[in-house]
mmCIF file with all atom_site columns, C-alpha atoms in Angstrom:
data_model
loop_
_atom_site.group_PDB
_atom_site.id
_atom_site.type_symbol
_atom_site.label_atom_id
_atom_site.label_alt_id
_atom_site.label_comp_id
_atom_site.label_asym_id
_atom_site.label_entity_id
_atom_site.label_seq_id
_atom_site.pdbx_PDB_ins_code
_atom_site.Cartn_x
_atom_site.Cartn_y
_atom_site.Cartn_z
_atom_site.occupancy
_atom_site.B_iso_or_equiv
_atom_site.pdbx_formal_charge
_atom_site.auth_seq_id
_atom_site.auth_comp_id
_atom_site.auth_asym_id
_atom_site.auth_atom_id
_atom_site.pdbx_PDB_model_num
ATOM 1   C CA . MET A 1 1   ? 24.686 -24.060 75.361 1.00 0.00 ? 1101 MET A CA 1
ATOM 2   C CA . GLU A 1 2   ? 26.419 -27.035 73.782 1.00 0.00 ? 1102 GLU A CA 1
ATOM 3   C CA . VAL A 1 3   ? 25.851 -29.171 70.705 1.00 0.00 ? 1103 VAL A CA 1
ATOM 4   C CA . THR A 1 4   ? 27.972 -32.018 69.390 1.00 0.00 ? 1104 THR A CA 1
ATOM 5   C CA . PHE A 1 5   ? 29.800 -32.507 66.110 1.00 0.00 ? 1105 PHE A CA 1
ATOM 6   C CA . LYS A 1 6   ? 30.457 -36.192 65.424 1.00 0.00 ? 1106 LYS A CA 1
ATOM 7   C CA . GLY A 1 7   ? 30.090 -36.768 69.161 1.00 0.00 ? 1107 GLY A CA 1
ATOM 8   C CA . LYS A 1 8   ? 32.548 -34.033 70.215 1.00 0.00 ? 1108 LYS A CA 1
ATOM 9   C CA . GLU A 1 9   ? 31.068 -31.292 72.390 1.00 0.00 ? 1109 GLU A CA 1
ATOM 10  C CA . CYS A 1 10  ? 31.055 -27.791 70.908 1.00 0.00 ? 1110 CYS A CA 1
ATOM 11  C CA . GLN A 1 11  ? 30.293 -24.651 72.888 1.00 0.00 ? 1111 GLN A CA 1
ATOM 12  C CA . LEU A 1 12  ? 28.009 -22.039 71.330 1.00 0.00 ? 1112 LEU A CA 1
ATOM 13  C CA . VAL A 1 13  ? 28.968 -18.372 71.670 1.00 0.00 ? 1113 VAL A CA 1
ATOM 14  C CA . GLY A 1 14  ? 25.821 -17.680 73.721 1.00 0.00 ? 1114 GLY A CA 1
ATOM 15  C CA . ASN A 1 15  ? 22.352 -18.816 74.714 1.00 0.00 ? 1115 ASN A CA 1
ATOM 16  C CA . PRO A 1 16  ? 19.967 -18.857 71.751 1.00 0.00 ? 1116 PRO A CA 1
ATOM 17  C CA . PRO A 1 17  ? 16.635 -17.071 72.171 1.00 0.00 ? 1117 PRO A CA 1
ATOM 18  C CA . LYS A 1 18  ? 13.619 -19.139 73.150 1.00 0.00 ? 1118 LYS A CA 1
ATOM 19  C CA . VAL A 1 19  ? 10.104 -19.574 71.805 1.00 0.00 ? 1119 VAL A CA 1
ATOM 20  C CA . GLY A 1 20  ? 8.038  -16.539 72.812 1.00 0.00 ? 1120 GLY A CA 1
ATOM 21  C CA . GLU A 1 21  ? 11.005 -14.151 72.541 1.00 0.00 ? 1121 GLU A CA 1
ATOM 22  C CA . LYS A 1 22  ? 11.675 -11.697 69.746 1.00 0.00 ? 1122 LYS A CA 1
ATOM 23  C CA . MET A 1 23  ? 14.380 -12.710 67.256 1.00 0.00 ? 1123 MET A CA 1
ATOM 24  C CA . PRO A 1 24  ? 17.446 -10.555 68.022 1.00 0.00 ? 1124 PRO A CA 1
ATOM 25  C CA . GLU A 1 25  ? 18.685 -7.926  65.562 1.00 0.00 ? 1125 GLU A CA 1
ATOM 26  C CA . PHE A 1 26  ? 20.968 -9.374  62.876 1.00 0.00 ? 1126 PHE A CA 1
ATOM 27  C CA . THR A 1 27  ? 22.304 -8.607  59.407 1.00 0.00 ? 1127 THR A CA 1
ATOM 28  C CA . VAL A 1 28  ? 23.058 -11.154 56.680 1.00 0.00 ? 1128 VAL A CA 1
ATOM 29  C CA . ILE A 1 29  ? 23.991 -10.675 53.014 1.00 0.00 ? 1129 ILE A CA 1
ATOM 30  C CA . ASN A 1 30  ? 21.926 -11.936 50.059 1.00 0.00 ? 1130 ASN A CA 1
ATOM 31  C CA . LYS A 1 31  ? 23.160 -13.152 46.676 1.00 0.00 ? 1131 LYS A CA 1
ATOM 32  C CA . ASN A 1 32  ? 23.166 -9.575  45.322 1.00 0.00 ? 1132 ASN A CA 1
ATOM 33  C CA . GLY A 1 33  ? 25.415 -8.375  48.142 1.00 0.00 ? 1133 GLY A CA 1
ATOM 34  C CA . GLN A 1 34  ? 22.522 -6.538  49.807 1.00 0.00 ? 1134 GLN A CA 1
ATOM 35  C CA . LYS A 1 35  ? 22.068 -6.483  53.567 1.00 0.00 ? 1135 LYS A CA 1
ATOM 36  C CA . ILE A 1 36  ? 19.006 -8.256  54.955 1.00 0.00 ? 1136 ILE A CA 1
ATOM 37  C CA . THR A 1 37  ? 18.004 -7.609  58.557 1.00 0.00 ? 1137 THR A CA 1
ATOM 38  C CA . ASN A 1 38  ? 15.304 -9.178  60.677 1.00 0.00 ? 1138 ASN A CA 1
ATOM 39  C CA . GLN A 1 39  ? 13.325 -5.951  60.110 1.00 0.00 ? 1139 GLN A CA 1
ATOM 40  C CA . ASP A 1 40  ? 13.119 -6.885  56.406 1.00 0.00 ? 1140 ASP A CA 1
ATOM 41  C CA . LEU A 1 41  ? 11.307 -10.098 57.351 1.00 0.00 ? 1141 LEU A CA 1
ATOM 42  C CA . LEU A 1 42  ? 8.453  -8.492  59.293 1.00 0.00 ? 1142 LEU A CA 1
ATOM 43  C CA . GLY A 1 43  ? 4.921  -8.724  57.910 1.00 0.00 ? 1143 GLY A CA 1
ATOM 44  C CA . LYS A 1 44  ? 5.174  -12.383 56.872 1.00 0.00 ? 1144 LYS A CA 1
ATOM 45  C CA . THR A 1 45  ? 5.769  -15.641 58.701 1.00 0.00 ? 1145 THR A CA 1
ATOM 46  C CA . THR A 1 46  ? 9.434  -16.609 58.250 1.00 0.00 ? 1146 THR A CA 1
ATOM 47  C CA . LEU A 1 47  ? 11.204 -19.964 58.306 1.00 0.00 ? 1147 LEU A CA 1
ATOM 48  C CA . ILE A 1 48  ? 14.947 -19.677 58.879 1.00 0.00 ? 1148 ILE A CA 1
ATOM 49  C CA . SER A 1 49  ? 16.924 -22.828 58.164 1.00 0.00 ? 1149 SER A CA 1
ATOM 50  C CA . VAL A 1 50  ? 20.429 -22.602 59.616 1.00 0.00 ? 1150 VAL A CA 1
ATOM 51  C CA . VAL A 1 51  ? 23.148 -24.868 58.221 1.00 0.00 ? 1151 VAL A CA 1
ATOM 52  C CA . PRO A 1 52  ? 26.824 -25.137 59.241 1.00 0.00 ? 1152 PRO A CA 1
ATOM 53  C CA . ASP A 1 53  ? 28.270 -25.516 55.707 1.00 0.00 ? 1153 ASP A CA 1
ATOM 54  C CA . ILE A 1 54  ? 26.201 -25.626 52.506 1.00 0.00 ? 1154 ILE A CA 1
ATOM 55  C CA . ASN A 1 55  ? 28.844 -27.820 50.852 1.00 0.00 ? 1155 ASN A CA 1
ATOM 56  C CA . THR A 1 56  ? 28.203 -30.820 53.118 1.00 0.00 ? 1156 THR A CA 1
ATOM 57  C CA . SER A 1 57  ? 25.659 -33.567 52.523 1.00 0.00 ? 1157 SER A CA 1
ATOM 58  C CA . VAL A 1 58  ? 23.312 -32.971 55.473 1.00 0.00 ? 1158 VAL A CA 1
ATOM 59  C CA . CYS A 1 59  ? 23.235 -29.193 54.870 1.00 0.00 ? 1159 CYS A CA 1
ATOM 60  C CA . SER A 1 60  ? 22.538 -29.831 51.207 1.00 0.00 ? 1160 SER A CA 1
ATOM 61  C CA . ILE A 1 61  ? 19.679 -32.238 52.048 1.00 0.00 ? 1161 ILE A CA 1
ATOM 62  C CA . GLN A 1 62  ? 18.194 -29.801 54.573 1.00 0.00 ? 1162 GLN A CA 1
ATOM 63  C CA . THR A 1 63  ? 18.240 -26.886 52.131 1.00 0.00 ? 1163 THR A CA 1
ATOM 64  C CA . LYS A 1 64  ? 16.778 -28.938 49.270 1.00 0.00 ? 1164 LYS A CA 1
ATOM 65  C CA . LYS A 1 65  ? 13.970 -30.336 51.487 1.00 0.00 ? 1165 LYS A CA 1
ATOM 66  C CA . PHE A 1 66  ? 12.817 -26.866 52.510 1.00 0.00 ? 1166 PHE A CA 1
ATOM 67  C CA . ASN A 1 67  ? 13.238 -25.613 48.914 1.00 0.00 ? 1167 ASN A CA 1
ATOM 68  C CA . GLN A 1 68  ? 10.902 -28.393 47.695 1.00 0.00 ? 1168 GLN A CA 1
ATOM 69  C CA . THR A 1 69  ? 8.122  -27.386 50.099 1.00 0.00 ? 1169 THR A CA 1
ATOM 70  C CA . MET A 1 70  ? 8.273  -23.607 49.576 1.00 0.00 ? 1170 MET A CA 1
ATOM 71  C CA . ASP A 1 71  ? 5.626  -23.531 46.839 1.00 0.00 ? 1171 ASP A CA 1
ATOM 72  C CA . GLN A 1 72  ? 3.052  -24.831 49.336 1.00 0.00 ? 1172 GLN A CA 1
ATOM 73  C CA . TYR A 1 73  ? 3.596  -21.710 51.464 1.00 0.00 ? 1173 TYR A CA 1
ATOM 74  C CA . PRO A 1 74  ? 3.479  -18.655 49.167 1.00 0.00 ? 1174 PRO A CA 1
ATOM 75  C CA . ASP A 1 75  ? 3.012  -16.239 52.095 1.00 0.00 ? 1175 ASP A CA 1
ATOM 76  C CA . VAL A 1 76  ? 6.126  -17.365 53.986 1.00 0.00 ? 1176 VAL A CA 1
ATOM 77  C CA . ASN A 1 77  ? 9.685  -16.023 53.820 1.00 0.00 ? 1177 ASN A CA 1
ATOM 78  C CA . PHE A 1 78  ? 12.150 -18.918 53.514 1.00 0.00 ? 1178 PHE A CA 1
ATOM 79  C CA . LEU A 1 79  ? 15.825 -18.274 54.278 1.00 0.00 ? 1179 LEU A CA 1
ATOM 80  C CA . THR A 1 80  ? 18.822 -20.553 54.616 1.00 0.00 ? 1180 THR A CA 1
ATOM 81  C CA . VAL A 1 81  ? 21.650 -19.031 56.636 1.00 0.00 ? 1181 VAL A CA 1
ATOM 82  C CA . SER A 1 82  ? 25.250 -20.289 56.634 1.00 0.00 ? 1182 SER A CA 1
ATOM 83  C CA . THR A 1 83  ? 28.677 -18.764 57.160 1.00 0.00 ? 1183 THR A CA 1
ATOM 84  C CA . ASN A 1 84  ? 29.636 -19.710 53.587 1.00 0.00 ? 1184 ASN A CA 1
ATOM 85  C CA . THR A 1 85  ? 30.507 -16.857 51.251 1.00 0.00 ? 1185 THR A CA 1
ATOM 86  C CA . ILE A 1 86  ? 27.876 -15.624 48.794 1.00 0.00 ? 1186 ILE A CA 1
ATOM 87  C CA . GLU A 1 87  ? 30.008 -17.088 45.994 1.00 0.00 ? 1187 GLU A CA 1
ATOM 88  C CA . ASP A 1 88  ? 30.050 -20.539 47.628 1.00 0.00 ? 1188 ASP A CA 1
ATOM 89  C CA . GLN A 1 89  ? 26.293 -20.397 48.126 1.00 0.00 ? 1189 GLN A CA 1
ATOM 90  C CA . GLN A 1 90  ? 25.629 -19.390 44.516 1.00 0.00 ? 1190 GLN A CA 1
ATOM 91  C CA . LYS A 1 91  ? 27.888 -22.156 43.163 1.00 0.00 ? 1191 LYS A CA 1
ATOM 92  C CA . TRP A 1 92  ? 25.986 -24.651 45.308 1.00 0.00 ? 1192 TRP A CA 1
ATOM 93  C CA . CYS A 1 93  ? 22.591 -23.327 44.111 1.00 0.00 ? 1193 CYS A CA 1
ATOM 94  C CA . ALA A 1 94  ? 23.694 -23.589 40.467 1.00 0.00 ? 1194 ALA A CA 1
ATOM 95  C CA . ALA A 1 95  ? 25.042 -27.129 40.935 1.00 0.00 ? 1195 ALA A CA 1
ATOM 96  C CA . GLU A 1 96  ? 21.945 -28.321 42.828 1.00 0.00 ? 1196 GLU A CA 1
ATOM 97  C CA . GLY A 1 97  ? 19.302 -26.498 40.767 1.00 0.00 ? 1197 GLY A CA 1
ATOM 98  C CA . VAL A 1 98  ? 17.966 -24.628 43.808 1.00 0.00 ? 1198 VAL A CA 1
ATOM 99  C CA . LYS A 1 99  ? 16.245 -21.469 42.581 1.00 0.00 ? 1199 LYS A CA 1
ATOM 100 C CA . ASN A 1 100 ? 13.567 -20.569 45.145 1.00 0.00 ? 1200 ASN A CA 1
ATOM 101 C CA . MET A 1 101 ? 15.222 -20.811 48.536 1.00 0.00 ? 1201 MET A CA 1
ATOM 102 C CA . GLN A 1 102 ? 17.004 -17.595 49.469 1.00 0.00 ? 1202 GLN A CA 1
ATOM 103 C CA . LEU A 1 103 ? 20.488 -18.402 50.736 1.00 0.00 ? 1203 LEU A CA 1
ATOM 104 C CA . VAL A 1 104 ? 22.054 -15.658 52.814 1.00 0.00 ? 1204 VAL A CA 1
ATOM 105 C CA . SER A 1 105 ? 25.596 -15.378 54.115 1.00 0.00 ? 1205 SER A CA 1
ATOM 106 C CA . ASP A 1 106 ? 26.531 -14.814 57.734 1.00 0.00 ? 1206 ASP A CA 1
ATOM 107 C CA . GLU A 1 107 ? 30.208 -14.627 56.865 1.00 0.00 ? 1207 GLU A CA 1
ATOM 108 C CA . GLY A 1 108 ? 30.478 -11.644 59.246 1.00 0.00 ? 1208 GLY A CA 1
ATOM 109 C CA . HIS A 1 109 ? 28.863 -13.678 62.080 1.00 0.00 ? 1209 HIS A CA 1
ATOM 110 C CA . SER A 1 110 ? 26.183 -11.039 62.874 1.00 0.00 ? 1210 SER A CA 1
ATOM 111 C CA . PHE A 1 111 ? 23.406 -13.667 62.893 1.00 0.00 ? 1211 PHE A CA 1
ATOM 112 C CA . GLY A 1 112 ? 25.534 -16.212 64.769 1.00 0.00 ? 1212 GLY A CA 1
ATOM 113 C CA . GLU A 1 113 ? 26.558 -13.747 67.471 1.00 0.00 ? 1213 GLU A CA 1
ATOM 114 C CA . ALA A 1 114 ? 23.060 -12.256 67.870 1.00 0.00 ? 1214 ALA A CA 1
ATOM 115 C CA . THR A 1 115 ? 21.358 -15.653 68.143 1.00 0.00 ? 1215 THR A CA 1
ATOM 116 C CA . GLY A 1 116 ? 24.142 -17.356 70.098 1.00 0.00 ? 1216 GLY A CA 1
ATOM 117 C CA . LEU A 1 117 ? 24.415 -20.039 67.375 1.00 0.00 ? 1217 LEU A CA 1
ATOM 118 C CA . LEU A 1 118 ? 28.018 -19.381 66.360 1.00 0.00 ? 1218 LEU A CA 1
ATOM 119 C CA . ILE A 1 119 ? 30.518 -22.107 67.258 1.00 0.00 ? 1219 ILE A CA 1
ATOM 120 C CA . PRO A 1 120 ? 33.633 -19.899 67.545 1.00 0.00 ? 1220 PRO A CA 1
ATOM 121 C CA . GLU A 1 121 ? 36.235 -22.677 67.391 1.00 0.00 ? 1221 GLU A CA 1
ATOM 122 C CA . MET A 1 122 ? 34.838 -23.881 64.044 1.00 0.00 ? 1222 MET A CA 1
ATOM 123 C CA . GLY A 1 123 ? 33.521 -20.618 62.558 1.00 0.00 ? 1223 GLY A CA 1
ATOM 124 C CA . ILE A 1 124 ? 30.172 -22.241 61.724 1.00 0.00 ? 1224 ILE A CA 1
ATOM 125 C CA . LEU A 1 125 ? 26.595 -22.014 62.963 1.00 0.00 ? 1225 LEU A CA 1
ATOM 126 C CA . ALA A 1 126 ? 24.765 -24.713 64.903 1.00 0.00 ? 1226 ALA A CA 1
ATOM 127 C CA . ARG A 1 127 ? 22.179 -26.517 62.739 1.00 0.00 ? 1227 ARG A CA 1
ATOM 128 C CA . SER A 1 128 ? 18.759 -25.193 63.635 1.00 0.00 ? 1228 SER A CA 1
ATOM 129 C CA . VAL A 1 129 ? 15.333 -24.253 62.294 1.00 0.00 ? 1229 VAL A CA 1
ATOM 130 C CA . TRP A 1 130 ? 13.367 -21.208 63.389 1.00 0.00 ? 1230 TRP A CA 1
ATOM 131 C CA . VAL A 1 131 ? 9.847  -20.038 62.613 1.00 0.00 ? 1231 VAL A CA 1
ATOM 132 C CA . LEU A 1 132 ? 9.009  -16.404 63.307 1.00 0.00 ? 1232 LEU A CA 1
ATOM 133 C CA . ASP A 1 133 ? 5.558  -14.874 63.242 1.00 0.00 ? 1233 ASP A CA 1
ATOM 134 C CA . LYS A 1 134 ? 4.917  -11.757 61.170 1.00 0.00 ? 1234 LYS A CA 1
ATOM 135 C CA . ASP A 1 135 ? 5.983  -9.586  64.138 1.00 0.00 ? 1235 ASP A CA 1
ATOM 136 C CA . GLY A 1 136 ? 9.368  -11.306 64.478 1.00 0.00 ? 1236 GLY A CA 1
ATOM 137 C CA . MET A 1 137 ? 8.460  -13.382 67.544 1.00 0.00 ? 1237 MET A CA 1
ATOM 138 C CA . ILE A 1 138 ? 9.880  -16.902 67.707 1.00 0.00 ? 1238 ILE A CA 1
ATOM 139 C CA . ILE A 1 139 ? 7.053  -19.439 67.504 1.00 0.00 ? 1239 ILE A CA 1
ATOM 140 C CA . TYR A 1 140 ? 9.234  -22.500 66.845 1.00 0.00 ? 1240 TYR A CA 1
ATOM 141 C CA . ARG A 1 141 ? 12.864 -23.414 67.294 1.00 0.00 ? 1241 ARG A CA 1
ATOM 142 C CA . GLN A 1 142 ? 14.842 -26.588 66.996 1.00 0.00 ? 1242 GLN A CA 1
ATOM 143 C CA . ILE A 1 143 ? 18.544 -26.543 67.702 1.00 0.00 ? 1243 ILE A CA 1
ATOM 144 C CA . VAL A 1 144 ? 19.762 -29.937 66.537 1.00 0.00 ? 1244 VAL A CA 1
ATOM 145 C CA . ASP A 1 145 ? 21.802 -31.583 69.323 1.00 0.00 ? 1245 ASP A CA 1
ATOM 146 C CA . GLU A 1 146 ? 24.164 -33.391 66.940 1.00 0.00 ? 1246 GLU A CA 1
ATOM 147 C CA . ILE A 1 147 ? 25.206 -31.121 64.057 1.00 0.00 ? 1247 ILE A CA 1
ATOM 148 C CA . THR A 1 148 ? 25.481 -34.030 61.617 1.00 0.00 ? 1248 THR A CA 1
ATOM 149 C CA . ASP A 1 149 ? 21.787 -34.974 62.145 1.00 0.00 ? 1249 ASP A CA 1
ATOM 150 C CA . GLU A 1 150 ? 18.899 -33.587 60.104 1.00 0.00 ? 1250 GLU A CA 1
ATOM 151 C CA . PRO A 1 151 ? 16.250 -31.399 61.759 1.00 0.00 ? 1251 PRO A CA 1
ATOM 152 C CA . ASN A 1 152 ? 12.604 -32.373 62.232 1.00 0.00 ? 1252 ASN A CA 1
ATOM 153 C CA . TYR A 1 153 ? 11.188 -31.020 58.957 1.00 0.00 ? 1253 TYR A CA 1
ATOM 154 C CA . ALA A 1 154 ? 7.579  -32.010 59.680 1.00 0.00 ? 1254 ALA A CA 1
ATOM 155 C CA . ALA A 1 155 ? 7.477  -30.202 63.034 1.00 0.00 ? 1255 ALA A CA 1
ATOM 156 C CA . ALA A 1 156 ? 8.871  -26.993 61.535 1.00 0.00 ? 1256 ALA A CA 1
ATOM 157 C CA . LEU A 1 157 ? 6.504  -27.051 58.554 1.00 0.00 ? 1257 LEU A CA 1
ATOM 158 C CA . GLU A 1 158 ? 3.533  -27.770 60.850 1.00 0.00 ? 1258 GLU A CA 1
ATOM 159 C CA . GLU A 1 159 ? 4.167  -24.364 62.457 1.00 0.00 ? 1259 GLU A CA 1
ATOM 160 C CA . LEU A 1 160 ? 3.599  -22.666 59.089 1.00 0.00 ? 1260 LEU A CA 1
ATOM 161 C CA . LYS A 1 161 ? -0.034 -23.841 58.878 1.00 0.00 ? 1261 LYS A CA 1
#
């Protein structure tokens, strides 16, 4: 699968899973250095917001938009995944006042490889939004064609209702 970055085509490492499939096994690291796997997300609906680099404007906007709506969905896991280090993510959270959204690091590329979202030549993930049901099945996915564009927030949040 391909996406573009400022109009230039970028090849993903694989073919991302589709709606109706189970989210593949992955491991990411939370701010405390603890491993989080997709098994840890079972039992609740989960929204996974994937951003290429938290320190860029569109990624920052995307993360803040989902952070602002979290309180309306107390029974939903919200995660933002990027390949940034935990330290980078925590500095960003402190600077932006983001306290609720859980940022997790895919510095080791487990999530990117498992989901096919890794762009190997750039070492980043393709911008996307995923909603999983409480059993880990994908009920919504948007892989944004142009990495510098924002996702469709309304469509993703509609799936949480």
